Short mmCIF file of N, CA, C and O in Angstrom, two decimals:
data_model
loop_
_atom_site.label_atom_id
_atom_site.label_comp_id
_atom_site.label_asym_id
_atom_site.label_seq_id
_atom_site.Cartn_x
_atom_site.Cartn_y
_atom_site.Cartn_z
N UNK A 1 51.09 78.49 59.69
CA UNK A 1 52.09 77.58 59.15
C UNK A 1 53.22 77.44 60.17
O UNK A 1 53.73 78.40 60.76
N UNK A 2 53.51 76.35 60.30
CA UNK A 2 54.73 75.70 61.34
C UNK A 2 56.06 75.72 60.78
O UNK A 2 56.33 75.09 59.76
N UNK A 3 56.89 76.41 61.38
CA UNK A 3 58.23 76.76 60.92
C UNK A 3 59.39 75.72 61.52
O UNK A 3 59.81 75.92 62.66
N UNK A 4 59.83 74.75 60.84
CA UNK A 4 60.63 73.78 61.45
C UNK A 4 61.57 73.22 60.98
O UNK A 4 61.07 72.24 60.42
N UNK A 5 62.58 73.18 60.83
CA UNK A 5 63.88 72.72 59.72
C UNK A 5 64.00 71.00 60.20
O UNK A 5 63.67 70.32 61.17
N UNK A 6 64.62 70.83 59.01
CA UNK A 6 64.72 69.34 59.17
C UNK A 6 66.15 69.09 59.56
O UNK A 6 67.15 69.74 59.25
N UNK A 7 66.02 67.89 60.40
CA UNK A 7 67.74 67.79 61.02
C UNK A 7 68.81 67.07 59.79
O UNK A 7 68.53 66.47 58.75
N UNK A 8 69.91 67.37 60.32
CA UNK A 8 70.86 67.48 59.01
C UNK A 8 71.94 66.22 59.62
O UNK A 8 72.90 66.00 58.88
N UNK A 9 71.89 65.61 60.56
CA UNK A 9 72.63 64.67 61.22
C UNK A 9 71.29 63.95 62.38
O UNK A 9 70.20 64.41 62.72
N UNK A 10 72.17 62.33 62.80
CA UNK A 10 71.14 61.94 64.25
C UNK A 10 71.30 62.26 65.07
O UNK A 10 70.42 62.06 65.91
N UNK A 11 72.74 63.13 65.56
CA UNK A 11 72.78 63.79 66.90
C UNK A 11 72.17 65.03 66.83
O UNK A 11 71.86 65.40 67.96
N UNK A 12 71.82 65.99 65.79
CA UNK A 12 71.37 66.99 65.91
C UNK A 12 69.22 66.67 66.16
O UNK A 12 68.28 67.28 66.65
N UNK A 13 69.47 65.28 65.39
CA UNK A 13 67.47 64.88 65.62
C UNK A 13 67.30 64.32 66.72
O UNK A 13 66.18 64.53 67.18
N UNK A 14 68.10 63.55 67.49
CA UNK A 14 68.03 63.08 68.89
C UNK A 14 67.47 63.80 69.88
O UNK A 14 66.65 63.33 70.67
N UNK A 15 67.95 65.15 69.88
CA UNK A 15 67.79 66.23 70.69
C UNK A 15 65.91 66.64 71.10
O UNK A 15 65.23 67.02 72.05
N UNK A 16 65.77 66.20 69.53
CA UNK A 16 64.30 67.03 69.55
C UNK A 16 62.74 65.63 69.40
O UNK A 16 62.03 65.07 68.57
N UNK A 17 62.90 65.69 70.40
CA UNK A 17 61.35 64.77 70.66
C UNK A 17 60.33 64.18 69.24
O UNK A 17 59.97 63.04 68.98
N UNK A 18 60.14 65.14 68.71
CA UNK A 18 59.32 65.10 67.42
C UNK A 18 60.76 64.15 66.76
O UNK A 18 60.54 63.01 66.35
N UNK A 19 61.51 64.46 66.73
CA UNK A 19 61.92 63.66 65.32
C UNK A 19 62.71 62.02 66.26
O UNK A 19 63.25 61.18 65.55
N UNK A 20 62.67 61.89 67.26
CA UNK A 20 63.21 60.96 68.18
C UNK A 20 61.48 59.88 68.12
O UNK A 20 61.43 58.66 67.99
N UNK A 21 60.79 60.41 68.21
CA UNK A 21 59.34 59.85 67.71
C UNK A 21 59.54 59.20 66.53
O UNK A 21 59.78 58.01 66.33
N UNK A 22 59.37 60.44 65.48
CA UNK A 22 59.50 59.91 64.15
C UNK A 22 60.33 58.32 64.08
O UNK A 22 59.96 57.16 63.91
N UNK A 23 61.58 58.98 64.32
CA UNK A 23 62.03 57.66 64.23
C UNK A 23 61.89 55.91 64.79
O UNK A 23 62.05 54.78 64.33
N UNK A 24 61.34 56.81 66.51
CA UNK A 24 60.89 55.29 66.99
C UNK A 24 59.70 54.57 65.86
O UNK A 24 59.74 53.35 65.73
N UNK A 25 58.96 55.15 65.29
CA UNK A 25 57.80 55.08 64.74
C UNK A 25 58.22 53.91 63.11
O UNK A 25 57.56 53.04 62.55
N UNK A 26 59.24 54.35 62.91
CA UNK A 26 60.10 53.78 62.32
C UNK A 26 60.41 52.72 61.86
O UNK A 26 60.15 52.11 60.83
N UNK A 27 61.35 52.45 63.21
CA UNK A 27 61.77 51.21 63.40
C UNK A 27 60.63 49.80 63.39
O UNK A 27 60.66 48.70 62.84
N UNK A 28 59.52 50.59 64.41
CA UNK A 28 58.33 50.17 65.19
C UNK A 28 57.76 49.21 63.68
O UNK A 28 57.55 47.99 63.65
N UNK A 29 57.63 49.95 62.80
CA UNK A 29 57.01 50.08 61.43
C UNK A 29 57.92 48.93 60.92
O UNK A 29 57.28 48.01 60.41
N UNK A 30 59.46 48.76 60.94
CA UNK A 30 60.10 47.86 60.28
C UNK A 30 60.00 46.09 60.71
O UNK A 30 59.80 45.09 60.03
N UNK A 31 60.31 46.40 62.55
CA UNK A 31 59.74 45.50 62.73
C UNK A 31 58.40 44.98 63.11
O UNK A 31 58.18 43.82 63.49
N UNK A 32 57.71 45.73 63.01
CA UNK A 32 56.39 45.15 62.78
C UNK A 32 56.26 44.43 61.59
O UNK A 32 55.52 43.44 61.70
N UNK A 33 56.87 44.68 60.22
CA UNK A 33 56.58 43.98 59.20
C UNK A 33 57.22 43.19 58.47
O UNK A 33 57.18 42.95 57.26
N UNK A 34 58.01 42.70 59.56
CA UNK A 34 59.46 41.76 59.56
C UNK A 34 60.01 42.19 58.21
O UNK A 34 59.72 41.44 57.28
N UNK A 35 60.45 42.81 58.04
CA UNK A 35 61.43 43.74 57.02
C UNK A 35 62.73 42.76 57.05
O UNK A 35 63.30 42.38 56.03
N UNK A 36 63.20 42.35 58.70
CA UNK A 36 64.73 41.63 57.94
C UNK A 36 64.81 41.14 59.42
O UNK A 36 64.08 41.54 60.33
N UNK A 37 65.71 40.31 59.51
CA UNK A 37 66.05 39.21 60.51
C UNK A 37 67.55 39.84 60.85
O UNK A 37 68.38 40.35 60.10
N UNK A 38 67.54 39.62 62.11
CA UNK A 38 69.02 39.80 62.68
C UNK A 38 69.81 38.22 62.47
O UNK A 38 69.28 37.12 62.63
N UNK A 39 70.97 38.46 62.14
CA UNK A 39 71.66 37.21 61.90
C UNK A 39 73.23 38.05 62.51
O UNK A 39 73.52 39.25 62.62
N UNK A 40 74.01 36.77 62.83
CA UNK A 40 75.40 36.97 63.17
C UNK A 40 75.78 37.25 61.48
O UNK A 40 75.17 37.07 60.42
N UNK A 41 77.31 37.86 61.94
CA UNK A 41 77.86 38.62 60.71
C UNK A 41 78.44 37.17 60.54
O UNK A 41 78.61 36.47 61.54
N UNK A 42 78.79 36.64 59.05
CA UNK A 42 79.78 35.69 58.51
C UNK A 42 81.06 35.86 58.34
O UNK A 42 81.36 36.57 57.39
N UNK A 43 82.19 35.27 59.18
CA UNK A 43 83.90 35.85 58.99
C UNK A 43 83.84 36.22 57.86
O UNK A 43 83.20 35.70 56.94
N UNK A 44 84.52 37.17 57.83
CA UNK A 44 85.25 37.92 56.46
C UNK A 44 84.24 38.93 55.57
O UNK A 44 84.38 39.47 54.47
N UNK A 45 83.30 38.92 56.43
CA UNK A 45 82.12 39.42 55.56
C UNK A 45 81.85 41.35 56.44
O UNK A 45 81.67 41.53 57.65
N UNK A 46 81.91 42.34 55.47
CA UNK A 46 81.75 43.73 55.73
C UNK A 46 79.94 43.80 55.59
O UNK A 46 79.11 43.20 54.91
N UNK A 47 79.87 45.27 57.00
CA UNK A 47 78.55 45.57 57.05
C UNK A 47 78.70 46.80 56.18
O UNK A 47 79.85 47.21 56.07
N UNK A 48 77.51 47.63 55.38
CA UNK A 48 77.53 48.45 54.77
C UNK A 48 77.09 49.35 55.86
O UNK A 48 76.29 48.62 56.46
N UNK A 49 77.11 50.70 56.61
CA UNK A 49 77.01 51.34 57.53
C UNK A 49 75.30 51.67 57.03
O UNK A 49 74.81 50.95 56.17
N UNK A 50 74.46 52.81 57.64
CA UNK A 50 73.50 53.22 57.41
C UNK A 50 73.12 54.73 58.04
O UNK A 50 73.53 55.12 59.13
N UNK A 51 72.34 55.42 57.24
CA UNK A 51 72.37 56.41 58.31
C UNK A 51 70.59 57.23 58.24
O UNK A 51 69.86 56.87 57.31
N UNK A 52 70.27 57.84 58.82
CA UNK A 52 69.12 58.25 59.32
C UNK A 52 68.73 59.48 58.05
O UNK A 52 69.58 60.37 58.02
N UNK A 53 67.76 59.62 57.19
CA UNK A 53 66.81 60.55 56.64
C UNK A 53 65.80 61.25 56.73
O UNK A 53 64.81 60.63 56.37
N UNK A 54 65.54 62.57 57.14
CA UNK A 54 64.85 63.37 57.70
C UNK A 54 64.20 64.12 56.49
O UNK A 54 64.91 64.67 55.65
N UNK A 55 62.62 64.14 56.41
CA UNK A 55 61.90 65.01 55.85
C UNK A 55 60.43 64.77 56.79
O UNK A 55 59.85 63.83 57.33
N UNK A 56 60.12 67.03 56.53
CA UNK A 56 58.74 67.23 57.19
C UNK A 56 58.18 67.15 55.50
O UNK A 56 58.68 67.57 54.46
N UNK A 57 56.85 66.38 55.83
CA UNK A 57 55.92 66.30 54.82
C UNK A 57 55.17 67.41 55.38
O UNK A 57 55.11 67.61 56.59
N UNK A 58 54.34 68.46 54.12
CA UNK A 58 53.36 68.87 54.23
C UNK A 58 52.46 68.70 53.87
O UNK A 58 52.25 67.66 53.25
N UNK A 59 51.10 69.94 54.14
CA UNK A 59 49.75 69.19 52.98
C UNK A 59 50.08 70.70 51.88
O UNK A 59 50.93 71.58 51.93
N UNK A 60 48.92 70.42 50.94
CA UNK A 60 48.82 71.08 49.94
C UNK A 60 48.54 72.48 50.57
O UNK A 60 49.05 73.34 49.85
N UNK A 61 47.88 73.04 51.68
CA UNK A 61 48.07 74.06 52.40
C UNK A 61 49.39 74.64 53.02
O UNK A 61 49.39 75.76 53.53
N UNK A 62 50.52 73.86 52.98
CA UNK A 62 51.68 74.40 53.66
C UNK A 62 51.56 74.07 55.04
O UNK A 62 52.44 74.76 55.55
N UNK A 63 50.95 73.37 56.04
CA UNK A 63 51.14 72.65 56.97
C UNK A 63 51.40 70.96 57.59
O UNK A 63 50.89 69.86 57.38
N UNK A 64 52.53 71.53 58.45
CA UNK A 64 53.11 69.93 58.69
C UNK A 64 51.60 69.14 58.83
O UNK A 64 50.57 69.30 59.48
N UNK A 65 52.28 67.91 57.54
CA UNK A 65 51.11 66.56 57.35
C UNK A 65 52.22 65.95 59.00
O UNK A 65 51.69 65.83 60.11
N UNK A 66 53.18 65.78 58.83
CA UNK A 66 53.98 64.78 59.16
C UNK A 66 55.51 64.60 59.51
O UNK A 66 56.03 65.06 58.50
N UNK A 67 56.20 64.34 60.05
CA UNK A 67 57.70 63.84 60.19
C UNK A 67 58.24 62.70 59.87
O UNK A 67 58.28 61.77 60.67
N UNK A 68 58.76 62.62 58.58
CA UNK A 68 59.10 61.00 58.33
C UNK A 68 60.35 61.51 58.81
O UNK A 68 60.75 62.64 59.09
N UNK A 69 61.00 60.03 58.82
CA UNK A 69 62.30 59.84 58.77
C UNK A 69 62.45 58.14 58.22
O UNK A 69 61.58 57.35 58.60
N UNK A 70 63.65 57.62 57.27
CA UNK A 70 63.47 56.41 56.85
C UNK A 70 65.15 56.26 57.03
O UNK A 70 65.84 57.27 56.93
N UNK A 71 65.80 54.91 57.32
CA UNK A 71 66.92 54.51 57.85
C UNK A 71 67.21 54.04 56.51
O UNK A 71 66.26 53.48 55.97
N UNK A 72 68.39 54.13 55.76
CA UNK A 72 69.12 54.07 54.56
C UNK A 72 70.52 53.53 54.56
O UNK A 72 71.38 53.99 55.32
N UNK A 73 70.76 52.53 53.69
CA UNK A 73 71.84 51.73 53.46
C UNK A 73 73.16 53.36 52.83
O UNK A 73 72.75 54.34 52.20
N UNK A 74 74.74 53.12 53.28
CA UNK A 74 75.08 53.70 52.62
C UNK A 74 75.94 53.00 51.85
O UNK A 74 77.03 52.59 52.27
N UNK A 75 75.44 52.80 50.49
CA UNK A 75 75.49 52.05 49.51
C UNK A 75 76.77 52.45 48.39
O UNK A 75 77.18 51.77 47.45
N UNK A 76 77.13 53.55 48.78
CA UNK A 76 77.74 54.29 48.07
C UNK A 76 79.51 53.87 48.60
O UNK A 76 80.47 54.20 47.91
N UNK A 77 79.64 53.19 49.80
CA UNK A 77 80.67 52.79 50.61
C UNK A 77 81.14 51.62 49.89
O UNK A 77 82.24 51.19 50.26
N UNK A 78 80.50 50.95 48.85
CA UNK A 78 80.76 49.36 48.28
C UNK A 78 81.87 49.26 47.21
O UNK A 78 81.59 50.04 46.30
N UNK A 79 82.75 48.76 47.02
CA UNK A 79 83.39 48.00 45.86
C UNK A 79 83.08 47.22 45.01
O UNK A 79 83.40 46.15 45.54
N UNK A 80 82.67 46.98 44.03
CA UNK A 80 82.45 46.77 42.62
C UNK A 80 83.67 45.53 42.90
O UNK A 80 84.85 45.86 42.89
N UNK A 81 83.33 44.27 43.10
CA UNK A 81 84.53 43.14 42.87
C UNK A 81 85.03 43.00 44.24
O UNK A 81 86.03 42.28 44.28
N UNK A 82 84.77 43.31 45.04
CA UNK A 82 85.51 43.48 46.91
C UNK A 82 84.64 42.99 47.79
O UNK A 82 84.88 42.07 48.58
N UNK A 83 83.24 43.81 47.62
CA UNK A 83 82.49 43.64 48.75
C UNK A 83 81.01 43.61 48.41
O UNK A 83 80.16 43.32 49.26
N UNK A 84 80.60 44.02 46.67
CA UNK A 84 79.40 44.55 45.96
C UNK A 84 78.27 43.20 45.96
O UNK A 84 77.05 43.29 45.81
N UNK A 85 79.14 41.89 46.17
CA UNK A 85 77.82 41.10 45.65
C UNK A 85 77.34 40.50 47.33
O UNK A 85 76.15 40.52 47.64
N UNK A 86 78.23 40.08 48.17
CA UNK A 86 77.80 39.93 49.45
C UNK A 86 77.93 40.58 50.52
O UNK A 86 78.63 40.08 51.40
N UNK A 87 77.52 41.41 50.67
CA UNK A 87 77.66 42.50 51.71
C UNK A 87 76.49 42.56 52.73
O UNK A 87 75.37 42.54 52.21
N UNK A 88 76.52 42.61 53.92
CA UNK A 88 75.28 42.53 54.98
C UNK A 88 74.94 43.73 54.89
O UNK A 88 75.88 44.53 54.89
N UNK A 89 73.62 44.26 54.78
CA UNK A 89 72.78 45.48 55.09
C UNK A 89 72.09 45.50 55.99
O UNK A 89 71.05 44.85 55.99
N UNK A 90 72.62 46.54 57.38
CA UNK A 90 71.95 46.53 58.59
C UNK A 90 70.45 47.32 58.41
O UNK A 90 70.08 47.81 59.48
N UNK A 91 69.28 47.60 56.98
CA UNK A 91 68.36 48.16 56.69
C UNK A 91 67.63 47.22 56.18
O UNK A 91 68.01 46.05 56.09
N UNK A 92 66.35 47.71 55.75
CA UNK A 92 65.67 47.21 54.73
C UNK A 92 65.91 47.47 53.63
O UNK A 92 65.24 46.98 52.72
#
């Protein structure tokens, strides 16, 4: 069994090859399946930030299946009446 902690920030996963993969793998994955279009921001209009999610999958034996990582809106940054109904999301 493979002993490997999962990173807790992107500067601490940057560092390490396996999860700098993961993530290219990622992106690779998003746009491959046109997930979302880059567009200019609209004056007056806020981006919601995003940040990087780290989990090792295993199998039912206790060995790494895998390294996901999935890029996440932080959604939790929004105003209710401010910014909640049009807000740009740099994710899927």
């Amino acid at each position: 069994m493979h002993c490997l902690s999962e990173p807790s920030s992107y500067k601490e996963a940057i560092l390490d090859p396996i999860w700098q993969q993961a993530m290219d793998e990622e992106l690779f994955t998003l746009r491959k399946t046109d997930t979302w279009d880059l567009v200019p921001l609209p004056p007056s209009k806020s981006v919601v930030g995003c940040r990087w999610v780290y989990k090792i999958k295993t199998n039912s034996n206790g060995f790494i299946e895998r390294y996901k990582t999935r890029l996440v809106a932080k959604g939790y940054s929004q105003q209710y009446g401010m910014n909640y109904e049009e807000t740009f999301v740099p994710v899927a």
